[in-house]
PDB file of C-alpha atoms in Angstrom:
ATOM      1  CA  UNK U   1       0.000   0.000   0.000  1.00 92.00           C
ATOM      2  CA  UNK U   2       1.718   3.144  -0.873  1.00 95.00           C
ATOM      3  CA  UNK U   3      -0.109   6.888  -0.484  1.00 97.00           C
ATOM      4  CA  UNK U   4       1.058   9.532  -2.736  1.00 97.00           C
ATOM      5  CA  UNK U   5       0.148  13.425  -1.514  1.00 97.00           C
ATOM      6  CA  UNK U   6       0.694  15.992  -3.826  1.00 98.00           C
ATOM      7  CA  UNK U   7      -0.322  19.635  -4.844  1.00 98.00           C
ATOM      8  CA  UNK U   8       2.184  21.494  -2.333  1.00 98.00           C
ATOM      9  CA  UNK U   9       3.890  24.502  -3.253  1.00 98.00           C
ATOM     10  CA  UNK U  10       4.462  28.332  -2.392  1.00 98.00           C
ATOM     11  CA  UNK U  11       1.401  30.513  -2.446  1.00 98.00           C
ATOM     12  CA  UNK U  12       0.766  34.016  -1.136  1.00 98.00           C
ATOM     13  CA  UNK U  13      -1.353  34.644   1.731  1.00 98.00           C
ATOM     14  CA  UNK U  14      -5.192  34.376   0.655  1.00 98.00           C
ATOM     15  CA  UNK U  15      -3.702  32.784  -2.380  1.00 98.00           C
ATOM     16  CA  UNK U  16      -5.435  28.934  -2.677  1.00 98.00           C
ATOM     17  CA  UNK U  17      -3.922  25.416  -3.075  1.00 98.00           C
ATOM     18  CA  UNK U  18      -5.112  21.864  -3.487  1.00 98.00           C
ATOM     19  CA  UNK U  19      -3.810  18.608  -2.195  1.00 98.00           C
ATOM     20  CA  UNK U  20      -4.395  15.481  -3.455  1.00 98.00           C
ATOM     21  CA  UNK U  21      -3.689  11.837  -2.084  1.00 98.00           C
ATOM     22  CA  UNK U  22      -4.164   8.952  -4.333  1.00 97.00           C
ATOM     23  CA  UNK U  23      -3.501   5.429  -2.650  1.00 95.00           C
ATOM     24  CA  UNK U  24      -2.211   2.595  -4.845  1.00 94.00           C
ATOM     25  CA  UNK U  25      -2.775  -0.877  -3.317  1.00 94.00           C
ATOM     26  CA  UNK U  26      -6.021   0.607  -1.151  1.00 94.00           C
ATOM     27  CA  UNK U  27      -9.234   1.624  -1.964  1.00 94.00           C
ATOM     28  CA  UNK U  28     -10.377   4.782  -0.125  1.00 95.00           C
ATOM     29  CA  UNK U  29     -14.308   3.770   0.096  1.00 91.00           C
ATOM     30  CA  UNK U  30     -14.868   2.896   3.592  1.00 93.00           C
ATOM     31  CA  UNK U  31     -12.135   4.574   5.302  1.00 96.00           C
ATOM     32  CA  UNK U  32     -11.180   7.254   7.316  1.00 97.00           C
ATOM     33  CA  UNK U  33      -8.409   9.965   5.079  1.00 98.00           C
ATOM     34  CA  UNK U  34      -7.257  12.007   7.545  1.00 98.00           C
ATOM     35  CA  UNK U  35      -4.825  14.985   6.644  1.00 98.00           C
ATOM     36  CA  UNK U  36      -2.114  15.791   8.756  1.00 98.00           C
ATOM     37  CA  UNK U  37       0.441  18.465   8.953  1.00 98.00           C
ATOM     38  CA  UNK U  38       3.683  19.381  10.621  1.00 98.00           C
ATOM     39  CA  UNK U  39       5.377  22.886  11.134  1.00 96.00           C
ATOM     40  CA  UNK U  40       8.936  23.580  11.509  1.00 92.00           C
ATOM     41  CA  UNK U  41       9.731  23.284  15.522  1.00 94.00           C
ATOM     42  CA  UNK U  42       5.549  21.905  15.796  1.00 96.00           C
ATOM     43  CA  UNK U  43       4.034  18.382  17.052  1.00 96.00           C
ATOM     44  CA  UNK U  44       1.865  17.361  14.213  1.00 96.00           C
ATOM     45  CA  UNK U  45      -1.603  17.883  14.060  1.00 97.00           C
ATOM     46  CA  UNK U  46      -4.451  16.745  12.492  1.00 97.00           C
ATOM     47  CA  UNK U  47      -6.210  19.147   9.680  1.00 98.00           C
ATOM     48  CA  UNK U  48      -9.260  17.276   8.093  1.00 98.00           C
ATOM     49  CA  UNK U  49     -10.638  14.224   7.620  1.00 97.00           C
ATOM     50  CA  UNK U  50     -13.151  12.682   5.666  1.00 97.00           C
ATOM     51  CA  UNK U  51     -15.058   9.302   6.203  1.00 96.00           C
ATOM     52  CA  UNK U  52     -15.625   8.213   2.887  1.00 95.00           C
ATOM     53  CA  UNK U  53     -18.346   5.343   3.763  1.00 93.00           C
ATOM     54  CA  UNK U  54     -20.715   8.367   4.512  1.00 93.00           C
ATOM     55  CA  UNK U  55     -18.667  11.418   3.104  1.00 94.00           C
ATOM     56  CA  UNK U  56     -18.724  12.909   7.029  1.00 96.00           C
ATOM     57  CA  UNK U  57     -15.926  15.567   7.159  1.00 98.00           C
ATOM     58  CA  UNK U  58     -14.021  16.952  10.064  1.00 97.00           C
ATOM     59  CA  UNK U  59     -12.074  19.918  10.131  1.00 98.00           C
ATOM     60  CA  UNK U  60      -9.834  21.626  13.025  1.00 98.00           C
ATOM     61  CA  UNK U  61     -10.978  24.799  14.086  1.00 98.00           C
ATOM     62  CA  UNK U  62      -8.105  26.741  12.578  1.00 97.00           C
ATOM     63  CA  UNK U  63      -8.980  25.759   9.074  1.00 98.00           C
ATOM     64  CA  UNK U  64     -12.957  25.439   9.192  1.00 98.00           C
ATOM     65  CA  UNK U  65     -14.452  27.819   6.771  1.00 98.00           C
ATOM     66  CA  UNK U  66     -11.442  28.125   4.417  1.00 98.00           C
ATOM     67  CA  UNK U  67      -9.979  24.246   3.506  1.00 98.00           C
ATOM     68  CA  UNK U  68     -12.854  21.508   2.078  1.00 98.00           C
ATOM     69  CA  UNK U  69     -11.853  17.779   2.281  1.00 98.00           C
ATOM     70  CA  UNK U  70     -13.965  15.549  -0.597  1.00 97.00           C
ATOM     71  CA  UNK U  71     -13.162  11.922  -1.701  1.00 96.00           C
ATOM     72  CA  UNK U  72     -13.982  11.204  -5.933  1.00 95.00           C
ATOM     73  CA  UNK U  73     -14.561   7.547  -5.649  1.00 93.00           C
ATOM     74  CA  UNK U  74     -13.720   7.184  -9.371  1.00 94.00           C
ATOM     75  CA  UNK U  75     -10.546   8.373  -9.040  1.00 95.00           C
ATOM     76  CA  UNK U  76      -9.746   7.045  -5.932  1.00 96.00           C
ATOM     77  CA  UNK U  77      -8.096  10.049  -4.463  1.00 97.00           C
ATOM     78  CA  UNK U  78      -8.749  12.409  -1.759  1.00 98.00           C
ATOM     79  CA  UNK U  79      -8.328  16.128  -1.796  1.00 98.00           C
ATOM     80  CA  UNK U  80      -7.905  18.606   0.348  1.00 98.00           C
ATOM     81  CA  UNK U  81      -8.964  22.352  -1.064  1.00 98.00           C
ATOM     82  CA  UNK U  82      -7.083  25.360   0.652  1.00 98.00           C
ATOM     83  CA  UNK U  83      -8.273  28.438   0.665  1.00 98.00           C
ATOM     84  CA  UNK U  84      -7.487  31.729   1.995  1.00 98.00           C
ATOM     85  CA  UNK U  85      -4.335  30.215   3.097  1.00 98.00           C
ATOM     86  CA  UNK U  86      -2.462  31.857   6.056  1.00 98.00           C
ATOM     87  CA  UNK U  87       1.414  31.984   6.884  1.00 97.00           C
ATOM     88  CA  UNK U  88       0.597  30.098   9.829  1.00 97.00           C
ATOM     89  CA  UNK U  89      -0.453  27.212   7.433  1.00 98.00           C
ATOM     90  CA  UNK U  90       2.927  26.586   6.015  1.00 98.00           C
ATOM     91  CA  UNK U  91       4.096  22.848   6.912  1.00 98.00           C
ATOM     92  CA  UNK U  92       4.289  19.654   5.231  1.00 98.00           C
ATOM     93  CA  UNK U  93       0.951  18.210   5.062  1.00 98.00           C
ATOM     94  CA  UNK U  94       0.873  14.349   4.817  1.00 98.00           C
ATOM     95  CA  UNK U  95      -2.371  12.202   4.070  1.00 98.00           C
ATOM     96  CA  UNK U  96      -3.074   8.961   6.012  1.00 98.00           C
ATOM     97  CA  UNK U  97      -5.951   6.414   5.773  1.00 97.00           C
ATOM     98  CA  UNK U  98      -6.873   3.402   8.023  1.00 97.00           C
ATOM     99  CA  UNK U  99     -10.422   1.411   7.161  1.00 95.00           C
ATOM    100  CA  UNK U 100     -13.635   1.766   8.499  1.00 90.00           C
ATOM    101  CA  UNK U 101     -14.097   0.719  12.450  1.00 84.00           C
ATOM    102  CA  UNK U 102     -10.394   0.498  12.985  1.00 86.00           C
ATOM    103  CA  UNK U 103      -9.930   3.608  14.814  1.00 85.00           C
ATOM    104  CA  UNK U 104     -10.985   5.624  18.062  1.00 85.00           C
ATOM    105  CA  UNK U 105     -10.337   8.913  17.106  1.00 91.00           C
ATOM    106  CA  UNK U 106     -10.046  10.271  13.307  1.00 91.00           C
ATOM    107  CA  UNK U 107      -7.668  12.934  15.079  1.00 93.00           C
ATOM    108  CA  UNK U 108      -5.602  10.356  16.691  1.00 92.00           C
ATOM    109  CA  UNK U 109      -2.601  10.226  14.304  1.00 93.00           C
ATOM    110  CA  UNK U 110      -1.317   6.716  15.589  1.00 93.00           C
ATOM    111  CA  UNK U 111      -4.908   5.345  14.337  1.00 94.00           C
ATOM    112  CA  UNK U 112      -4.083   5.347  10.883  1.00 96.00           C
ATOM    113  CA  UNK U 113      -2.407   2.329   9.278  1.00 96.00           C
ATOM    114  CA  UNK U 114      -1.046   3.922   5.736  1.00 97.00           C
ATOM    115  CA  UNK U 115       0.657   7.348   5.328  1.00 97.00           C
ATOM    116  CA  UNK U 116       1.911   9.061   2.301  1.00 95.00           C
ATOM    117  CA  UNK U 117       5.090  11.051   2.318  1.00 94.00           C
ATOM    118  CA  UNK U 118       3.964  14.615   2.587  1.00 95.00           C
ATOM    119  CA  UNK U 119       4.338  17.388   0.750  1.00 98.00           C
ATOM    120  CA  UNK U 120       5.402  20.423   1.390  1.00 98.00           C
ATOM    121  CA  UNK U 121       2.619  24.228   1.708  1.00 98.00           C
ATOM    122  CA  UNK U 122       4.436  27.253   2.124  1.00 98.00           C
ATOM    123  CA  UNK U 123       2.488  30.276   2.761  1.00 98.00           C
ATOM    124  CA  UNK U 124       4.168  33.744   2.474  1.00 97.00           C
ATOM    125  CA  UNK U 125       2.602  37.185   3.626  1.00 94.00           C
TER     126      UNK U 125
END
């Protein structure tokens, strides 16, 4: 199982980005896709998640209202839509999945069983 996250890059502030995680070996239907990021110097914490058996989302309260997390089944990819980005966004933002009823939390980071690699969001003011 490998997860690929993509769609990083360097944006202005209020400028917009979108990440996308594709999953080769896994099928996202009936899962939880959680997004993830780190800062430089910060513990990692958890940004969205989606829980693609009943497309329930879940988003921290420093990014709800400007990033949207939505699963396209046919392409088997998850995607996480950034807008009004903030310099406090900047950090590598990794994707991680784990199926249906095999988690507690979806913000528990050490619940998920497959992570991609991260890439990397810088936002500049």
């Amino acid at each position: 199982v490998q997860l690929q996250a993509s769609g990083g890059g360097l944006v202005q502030a209020g400028g917009s980005l979108r990440l996308s995680c594709v999953a080769s070996g896994y099928f996202f239907d009936d899962s939880a896709v959680g997004w993830f990021r780190q800062a430089p110097g910060k513990e990692r914490e958890g940004v969205s998640c989606i829980t693609t058996t009943d497309s329930r989302t879940y988003y921290a309260d420093s990014v709800k209202g400007r990033f949207t997390v939505f699963f396209d089944n046919d392409k088997n990819t998850v995607y996480l839509q950034m807008n009004i980005l903030k310099p406090e966004d900047t950090a590598i933002y990794y994707c991680a999945a784990v199926p249906e009823g095999n988690y507690n939390s979806v913000w528990t980071a050490d619940g998920y069983d497959y992570w991609g690699q991260g890439t990397l969001v810088t936002v500049s003011s």
